[in-house]
Coordinates of C-alpha atoms and ligand atoms in Angstrom, one line a residue:
M1 CA 15.5 -22.3 3.6
S2 CA 15.0 -25.3 1.0
T3 CA 14.0 -28.9 1.3
S4 CA 16.5 -31.9 0.7
E5 CA 14.9 -31.9 -3.3
G6 CA 16.3 -28.8 -3.4
H7 CA 12.7 -27.1 -3.0
L8 CA 12.2 -23.3 -1.7
I9 CA 10.4 -23.0 1.3
F10 CA 8.3 -20.0 2.1
D11 CA 6.8 -19.4 5.7
G12 CA 7.4 -23.4 6.2
C13 CA 5.6 -24.3 3.1
D14 CA 7.3 -26.3 0.2
T15 CA 6.7 -23.7 -2.9
V16 CA 6.9 -26.6 -5.5
E17 CA 4.0 -27.9 -3.9
L18 CA 1.9 -24.8 -3.6
A19 CA 2.6 -24.7 -7.6
R20 CA 1.3 -27.8 -8.3
E21 CA -1.6 -27.8 -5.8
Y22 CA -2.7 -24.4 -6.7
G23 CA -1.6 -23.9 -9.9
T24 CA 0.5 -20.8 -11.3
P25 CA 0.9 -17.9 -11.2
L26 CA 0.2 -18.2 -7.7
Y27 CA 0.4 -15.2 -5.0
V28 CA 1.5 -16.7 -1.9
V29 CA 1.5 -14.7 1.4
S30 CA 2.5 -15.0 4.8
E31 CA -0.1 -14.2 7.6
A32 CA 2.9 -14.8 9.4
T33 CA 5.5 -12.3 8.2
I34 CA 2.1 -10.0 8.4
R35 CA 1.4 -10.4 12.0
A36 CA 4.9 -10.2 12.7
R37 CA 5.3 -6.5 10.9
I38 CA 1.8 -5.4 12.8
A39 CA 3.9 -7.0 16.3
E40 CA 6.9 -4.6 15.2
I41 CA 3.9 -1.6 14.8
K42 CA 3.2 -2.5 18.4
S43 CA 6.2 -2.5 20.2
A44 CA 7.8 0.4 17.9
F45 CA 4.9 2.9 17.7
L46 CA 1.7 1.7 19.3
E47 CA 2.8 0.8 22.9
K48 CA 5.8 3.9 23.1
R49 CA 2.4 6.3 22.4
P50 CA -0.7 5.7 23.9
G51 CA -3.4 7.3 21.9
S52 CA -2.0 7.0 18.8
R53 CA -3.3 4.6 16.1
A54 CA -2.1 2.7 13.2
A55 CA -4.1 2.1 9.5
F56 CA -3.4 -0.3 7.0
A57 CA -3.5 1.2 3.8
S58 CA -5.7 -1.2 1.9
K59 CA -4.4 -0.2 -1.5
A60 CA -1.3 -2.2 -0.8
F61 CA -3.4 -5.4 -0.3
Q62 CA -6.8 -5.7 0.3
T63 CA -8.5 -9.2 0.6
L64 CA -11.2 -10.1 3.2
D65 CA -8.7 -12.1 4.8
M66 CA -6.5 -9.0 5.0
C67 CA -9.2 -6.9 6.4
R68 CA -9.6 -9.7 9.1
I69 CA -6.0 -10.0 10.0
A70 CA -5.9 -6.2 10.4
A71 CA -9.3 -6.1 12.3
S72 CA -7.9 -9.0 14.7
E73 CA -4.9 -6.6 15.5
G74 CA -6.5 -3.9 16.2
L75 CA -5.6 -1.9 13.1
Y76 CA -7.5 0.9 11.6
L77 CA -8.3 0.7 8.0
D78 CA -7.0 3.7 5.3
V79 CA -9.9 3.1 2.2
V80 CA -9.8 5.2 -0.9
S81 CA -13.1 4.1 -3.0
G82 CA -16.6 2.9 -2.3
G83 CA -14.9 -0.9 -3.2
E84 CA -12.7 -0.6 -0.7
I85 CA -15.0 0.5 1.8
H86 CA -17.8 -2.5 0.4
A87 CA -15.0 -5.1 0.9
A88 CA -13.9 -4.3 4.4
L89 CA -17.6 -4.4 5.6
R90 CA -17.9 -7.4 4.0
A91 CA -14.8 -8.8 6.0
G92 CA -16.6 -6.9 9.0
F93 CA -14.5 -4.5 9.5
D94 CA -15.8 -1.9 11.6
P95 CA -16.4 1.8 9.7
A96 CA -15.5 3.5 12.6
R97 CA -11.9 2.6 12.3
M98 CA -11.7 3.5 8.5
Y99 CA -9.9 6.7 7.0
F100 CA -11.5 7.5 3.8
H101 CA -9.2 8.9 1.7
G102 CA -9.3 10.4 -2.3
N103 CA -8.7 13.1 -4.3
A104 CA -11.9 12.6 -6.6
K105 CA -14.7 10.9 -3.8
T106 CA -17.8 10.7 -5.8
E107 CA -21.2 11.8 -3.9
R108 CA -22.3 8.4 -3.7
E109 CA -19.1 7.2 -2.1
L110 CA -19.3 10.4 0.8
H111 CA -23.4 9.2 1.0
M112 CA -22.1 5.5 1.8
A113 CA -19.5 6.6 4.0
L114 CA -22.2 9.2 6.5
E115 CA -24.6 6.8 6.3
L116 CA -22.1 3.9 7.7
G117 CA -20.7 6.2 9.9
V118 CA -16.9 5.9 8.6
G119 CA -14.6 7.6 11.2
R120 CA -12.8 10.1 9.7
V121 CA -13.0 11.5 6.0
V122 CA -9.7 12.7 4.9
V123 CA -10.8 15.8 2.8
D124 CA -9.0 16.6 -0.4
N125 CA -10.5 19.9 -1.8
L126 CA -12.9 22.3 -1.8
D127 CA -15.9 20.5 -3.4
E128 CA -15.6 17.6 -1.5
L129 CA -15.6 19.4 1.9
R130 CA -18.6 21.4 0.4
A131 CA -20.6 18.2 -0.5
L132 CA -19.4 16.1 2.3
N133 CA -21.0 19.4 4.5
G134 CA -24.4 19.2 2.6
I135 CA -24.9 15.7 2.7
A136 CA -23.8 15.4 6.2
L137 CA -26.6 18.1 7.3
G138 CA -29.1 16.3 4.6
I139 CA -29.0 13.4 7.1
G140 CA -28.4 15.3 10.4
K141 CA -24.5 13.8 10.7
R142 CA -21.5 15.9 11.9
Q143 CA -18.8 14.0 10.3
P144 CA -15.1 14.1 11.5
I145 CA -12.7 15.3 9.3
L146 CA -9.0 15.9 8.4
F147 CA -7.7 17.7 5.8
R148 CA -4.7 15.8 3.7
I149 CA -2.4 18.7 3.2
T150 CA 0.6 19.1 0.6
P151 CA 3.8 19.6 2.5
G152 CA 5.7 20.3 -0.5
V153 CA 8.4 18.1 0.3
D154 CA 10.3 16.3 -2.3
S155 CA 10.6 13.0 -1.4
H156 CA 13.0 11.0 -3.6
T157 CA 11.5 8.3 -5.2
H158 CA 9.8 7.5 -8.3
Q159 CA 7.8 10.8 -9.7
Y160 CA 4.2 8.9 -9.9
I161 CA 4.5 7.5 -6.2
D162 CA 5.5 10.9 -5.1
T163 CA 2.7 12.6 -3.5
G164 CA 3.5 15.3 -1.4
R165 CA 5.3 18.0 -3.2
I166 CA 3.8 21.7 -4.0
D167 CA 2.2 20.6 -7.4
S168 CA 0.3 17.8 -6.6
K169 CA -2.9 16.4 -7.1
F170 CA -3.2 15.6 -3.3
G171 CA -4.4 17.4 -0.8
I172 CA -5.3 21.3 0.2
P173 CA -2.1 24.0 -0.6
L174 CA -0.4 25.6 2.2
D175 CA -0.1 28.5 0.2
P176 CA -1.2 31.5 2.7
S177 CA -3.3 32.9 -0.2
V178 CA -5.5 30.1 -0.4
R179 CA -5.3 28.1 2.8
G180 CA -7.5 30.3 4.8
E181 CA -10.4 29.7 2.3
Y182 CA -10.3 25.9 3.2
I183 CA -9.7 26.1 7.2
G184 CA -12.2 29.0 7.6
A185 CA -14.8 27.1 5.2
A186 CA -14.5 24.0 7.6
L187 CA -14.7 25.7 10.6
G188 CA -17.9 27.3 9.4
M189 CA -19.8 24.7 8.5
G190 CA -22.1 22.6 10.7
G191 CA -22.0 19.0 8.6
V192 CA -18.2 18.6 9.3
E193 CA -16.0 18.8 12.6
L194 CA -12.6 19.2 12.1
K195 CA -9.8 17.0 13.9
G196 CA -6.8 17.8 12.4
F197 CA -4.5 16.8 9.4
H198 CA -3.2 14.4 7.4
F199 CA 0.1 14.2 5.2
H200 CA 1.7 11.4 2.9
V201 CA 4.6 12.2 1.4
G202 CA 5.3 9.6 -0.9
S203 CA 5.8 5.6 -1.4
Q204 CA 8.9 3.1 -0.5
L205 CA 11.1 5.6 1.0
L206 CA 14.2 4.0 2.9
E207 CA 15.2 7.5 4.3
N208 CA 13.5 9.5 7.3
D209 CA 14.2 12.6 5.8
S210 CA 11.3 13.9 3.9
H211 CA 9.1 12.4 6.4
L212 CA 10.7 14.7 9.2
K213 CA 10.4 17.5 6.5
A214 CA 6.9 17.3 6.3
V215 CA 6.2 17.1 10.4
A216 CA 8.2 20.3 10.5
I217 CA 5.7 21.7 7.9
A218 CA 2.2 20.1 9.5
I219 CA 3.4 21.7 12.8
G220 CA 4.5 24.6 11.7
F221 CA 0.9 25.1 9.9
I222 CA -1.3 23.4 13.2
A223 CA 0.8 26.3 14.8
E224 CA -0.7 29.4 11.7
V225 CA -3.9 27.8 11.9
K226 CA -3.9 28.1 15.9
R227 CA -2.8 31.7 15.8
D228 CA -5.1 32.5 12.6
F229 CA -8.7 30.8 13.5
G230 CA -8.2 29.7 17.2
F231 CA -8.4 26.2 16.2
E232 CA -5.7 23.7 17.4
A233 CA -5.5 20.4 15.9
T234 CA -6.1 17.3 18.0
E235 CA -4.8 14.5 15.4
L236 CA -2.3 14.5 13.2
N237 CA -1.4 11.2 10.8
L238 CA 1.3 11.3 9.5
G239 CA 0.7 8.7 6.5
G240 CA 2.8 5.6 5.3
G241 CA 5.6 5.2 2.6
F242 CA 7.9 3.6 4.6
G243 CA 10.2 1.3 2.3
V244 CA 11.0 -2.4 2.2
R245 CA 13.6 -4.4 0.4
Y246 CA 13.1 -5.7 -3.0
T247 CA 16.3 -6.3 -4.0
E248 CA 20.0 -6.5 -1.9
A249 CA 20.2 -2.9 -3.2
D250 CA 17.4 -1.9 -0.5
R251 CA 18.3 -1.4 3.0
P252 CA 15.6 -0.9 4.9
K253 CA 15.6 0.1 8.2
G254 CA 13.3 -0.6 11.5
L255 CA 9.9 1.2 11.5
A256 CA 11.2 2.7 14.9
Y257 CA 13.8 4.7 12.3
Y258 CA 11.0 6.4 10.7
T259 CA 8.4 6.4 14.0
D260 CA 10.8 7.5 16.7
A261 CA 12.4 10.3 14.7
M262 CA 8.8 11.8 13.7
C263 CA 7.4 11.9 17.7
D264 CA 10.6 13.4 18.6
A265 CA 10.2 15.6 16.2
V266 CA 6.4 16.6 16.7
D267 CA 7.0 16.3 20.7
A268 CA 9.7 19.1 20.2
L269 CA 8.2 21.3 17.8
C270 CA 4.9 21.2 19.8
R271 CA 7.2 22.4 22.9
E272 CA 8.7 25.2 20.9
K273 CA 5.5 26.5 19.7
C274 CA 3.3 26.0 22.9
L275 CA 0.9 23.3 21.0
A276 CA -0.8 20.6 22.8
V277 CA 0.6 17.4 21.3
P278 CA -1.9 16.1 18.7
S279 CA -2.7 12.3 18.7
L280 CA -0.5 10.9 15.8
A281 CA -1.5 8.2 13.3
I282 CA 0.4 6.0 10.7
E283 CA -0.7 4.3 7.7
P284 CA 1.3 1.7 6.4
G285 CA 0.7 -0.4 3.2
R286 CA 4.0 -1.8 1.9
W287 CA 6.0 -2.2 4.6
I288 CA 3.0 -4.5 6.4
V289 CA 2.5 -6.7 3.2
G290 CA 5.2 -5.9 0.7
E291 CA 7.8 -8.5 1.7
A292 CA 5.1 -11.0 2.9
G293 CA 4.3 -12.1 -0.6
I294 CA 6.1 -14.0 -3.5
T295 CA 4.9 -15.0 -6.6
L296 CA 5.0 -18.5 -8.1
Y297 CA 5.1 -18.7 -12.2
G298 CA 5.8 -21.5 -14.2
V299 CA 8.4 -21.5 -16.8
A300 CA 6.7 -21.8 -20.6
S301 CA 9.9 -21.6 -22.9
V302 CA 13.4 -20.6 -22.4
K303 CA 15.1 -18.4 -25.7
E304 CA 18.5 -17.6 -26.2
I305 CA 19.6 -14.6 -28.7
P306 CA 23.2 -15.4 -29.0
G307 CA 25.6 -13.2 -28.2
I308 CA 22.7 -10.8 -26.3
R309 CA 20.2 -12.4 -23.8
S310 CA 18.5 -15.0 -22.8
Y311 CA 14.9 -15.0 -21.9
V312 CA 13.0 -17.2 -19.3
A313 CA 9.3 -16.5 -20.4
V314 CA 6.7 -17.4 -17.9
D315 CA 3.0 -17.5 -17.3
G316 CA 2.2 -14.3 -15.8
G317 CA 3.9 -11.0 -16.0
M318 CA 2.5 -7.6 -15.9
T319 CA -1.0 -8.7 -15.9
D320 CA -0.3 -10.1 -12.0
N321 CA 2.6 -7.2 -11.2
P322 CA 2.3 -4.4 -13.4
R323 CA 5.0 -2.7 -11.2
P324 CA 8.1 -3.1 -13.7
A325 CA 6.1 -1.6 -16.3
L326 CA 4.8 1.2 -14.5
Y327 CA 7.7 2.3 -12.5
G328 CA 10.8 0.3 -13.2
A329 CA 10.7 -1.4 -10.1
K330 CA 12.9 -4.1 -9.8
Y331 CA 13.0 -7.9 -8.3
E332 CA 14.7 -10.8 -7.3
A333 CA 14.2 -14.0 -8.6
V334 CA 14.9 -17.9 -7.8
L335 CA 14.0 -20.9 -9.4
A336 CA 12.1 -22.6 -6.6
N337 CA 12.8 -26.3 -7.6
K338 CA 16.2 -25.8 -8.4
Q339 CA 17.5 -24.3 -5.0
G340 CA 21.2 -25.0 -4.5
L341 CA 21.9 -25.7 -8.2
P342 CA 24.9 -23.4 -9.8
A343 CA 23.9 -20.3 -11.6
A344 CA 24.3 -20.9 -15.4
G345 CA 24.0 -17.5 -16.7
K346 CA 21.9 -14.7 -16.5
Y347 CA 18.4 -14.6 -17.6
T348 CA 15.5 -12.1 -18.4
I349 CA 12.0 -13.0 -16.8
A350 CA 9.6 -11.8 -19.5
G351 CA 5.9 -12.1 -19.2
K352 CA 3.3 -13.3 -21.2
C353 CA 1.5 -10.1 -22.3
C354 CA 1.7 -8.8 -25.7
E355 CA 3.9 -6.1 -24.6
T356 CA 7.5 -5.6 -25.1
G357 CA 7.7 -4.3 -21.8
D358 CA 6.3 -6.7 -20.0
I359 CA 9.3 -7.7 -18.0
I360 CA 9.6 -8.7 -14.5
A361 CA 13.3 -8.9 -14.0
R362 CA 16.2 -8.1 -16.3
D363 CA 19.9 -9.9 -16.2
I364 CA 19.1 -12.1 -13.2
A365 CA 21.5 -15.4 -12.3
L366 CA 19.8 -18.8 -12.3
P367 CA 20.3 -22.6 -12.6
A368 CA 20.1 -23.5 -16.0
P369 CA 15.7 -22.9 -17.1
E370 CA 13.5 -25.5 -18.7
P371 CA 9.8 -25.3 -19.3
G372 CA 8.0 -26.6 -16.6
D373 CA 10.4 -25.0 -13.7
I374 CA 8.8 -23.2 -11.1
L375 CA 9.9 -19.3 -10.6
A376 CA 9.5 -17.6 -7.5
V377 CA 9.6 -13.8 -7.2
F378 CA 10.1 -12.4 -3.9
A379 CA 8.6 -9.2 -2.2
T380 CA 5.2 -9.2 -4.7
G381 CA 3.0 -8.7 -1.3
A382 CA 2.1 -5.2 -1.9
Y383 CA 0.4 -3.5 -4.9
N384 CA 0.4 -6.6 -7.3
Y385 CA -2.9 -8.5 -6.1
T386 CA -4.7 -5.2 -5.7
M387 CA -3.1 -3.5 -9.1
A388 CA -3.6 -6.8 -11.5
S389 CA -5.6 -6.5 -14.7
N390 CA -7.2 -9.1 -17.3
Y391 CA -5.1 -7.6 -20.4
N392 CA -5.2 -10.0 -23.2
R393 CA -7.8 -11.7 -21.0
T394 CA -5.4 -12.9 -18.6
P395 CA -7.4 -14.7 -15.2
R396 CA -6.0 -13.2 -12.4
P397 CA -4.0 -15.8 -10.1
A398 CA -5.2 -17.5 -7.4
L399 CA -4.2 -16.5 -3.9
V400 CA -2.6 -18.8 -1.5
M401 CA -2.6 -17.8 2.9
T402 CA 0.5 -19.6 4.8
N403 CA 1.0 -19.5 8.2
A404 CA 4.1 -21.7 9.5
G405 CA 3.6 -24.4 7.6
K406 CA 0.2 -24.3 6.5
R407 CA -1.4 -23.0 3.4
R408 CA -5.1 -22.4 2.8
L409 CA -6.6 -21.0 -0.5
S410 CA -7.6 -17.3 0.1
V411 CA -8.7 -15.8 -3.3
R412 CA -9.8 -18.5 -6.3
R413 CA -7.8 -18.3 -9.8
E414 CA -10.4 -16.2 -12.0
S415 CA -11.9 -18.8 -14.6
Y416 CA -12.2 -17.8 -18.7
D417 CA -16.5 -17.1 -17.7
D418 CA -15.3 -14.9 -14.8
L419 CA -13.5 -12.8 -17.9
I420 CA -16.7 -12.8 -19.6
A421 CA -19.3 -11.9 -16.7
R422 CA -20.4 -8.8 -17.1
E423 CA -20.7 -8.6 -20.5
I424 CA -24.1 -8.3 -22.0
Ligands
LLP1 N1 -1.9 6.8 2.7 C1 -2.2 7.6 1.6 C2 -3.0 8.6 2.0 C3 -1.1 6.8 0.2 O1 -2.1 7.9 -0.5 C4 -0.7 5.8 0.3 C5 -0.2 5.4 -0.7 C6 -0.4 5.2 1.5 C7 -0.9 5.4 2.7 C8 0.4 3.6 1.6 O2 1.7 3.7 1.1 P1 2.8 2.9 1.5 O3 2.8 2.8 3.2 O4 2.3 1.5 1.0 O5 4.0 3.3 0.8 N2 1.1 1.5 -6.6 C9 2.6 2.4 -6.1 C10 2.5 2.8 -4.6 C11 1.1 4.1 -4.8 C12 1.1 4.4 -3.3 C13 0.1 5.4 -3.1 N3 -0.4 6.1 -1.7 C14 3.5 1.4 -6.0 O6 3.3 -0.2 -6.6 O7 4.7 1.3 -5.7

């Protein structure tokens, strides 16, 4: 949608005005879209399956405002560090509703989680299990845990975000020669209470086959653990990873495409193996926030290399969105102040960092760009704000939240003094 002056409208707000008011680069995140996604989680999953849970994966987009939105909607929270726990607490998020993940949790973080009463620690390895048990016994607590398992599923996504394969740094291996050690140890410890299992097969998955393979492996594993140890899991966390639309090549389906199929598979497999059906949880991050965000940049310069390429250089780049440089991620972009004008050619959007690979999008069609134009990049709501850096002493952008035509500053822009605030 655009205004009569050809300005891009996002969640009822004129993006050119937002850029003028708050400066660029600017993250703009729609609370309305986030709440609509959460409404779909409720109708597609939570309401269909009483006793189930949905946790928002903080790593995708954690701000105090986002924690408050998640809390107000009754979501649980996936946290993966002391920093994420601290921020969520500051936002008033109930620690009992947190799942604490991570493959290298420190003693300090485990202490913090136990003292605060974090609801579930998702244990990744034996050393963590022993440390957790020791701390829990020391303070007289029994910590409910899930084991993260590595289902050994090859999910067809970028190898850096494919987390479920057998050769993975995440989770306990399901190899029969070692798995007994983990289960036996946990069941014999007074400081932990094993509730069940968790898997996460990968991220930005547009098909459900990896999730379904992992469900079959997890339920098979639960049955074997019941047979060998007499322990029957009461909880199974199915992770996140549901894909979103970045470019027109991506064809995401609704959440029910994944959750209906997984729920049906869990029910059928439990029936077949005579297991009580565990309560299910999902942990989406990107699916809730990815399409809820855009980034606005100011065009700094336009450079044509005759017969080769035209570059449009903008005032941000890999510091606010490292995903193209890290994963070869693709994005779509438009000139927010020139909506409705015909394309003048194909342009490559270059970031401002001293890195050849700092390219936000390649060869996209735009109306003739000029310095001072506003470029809007779509679907930057996930893994942008949380993965931003200060490379080249670049202050991180401000973040504005919109809601059906209303807007508010949610995170202020970093200042140059912020950049040196910790230096002595
Ligand atoms: N649960 C666990 C245990 C996870 O490790 C992750 C993501 C999620 C849930 C949420 O996944 P999602 O629903 O957002 O796909 N930085 C990468 C993505 C890394 C994902 C890591 N784990 C990117 O920008 O694509």
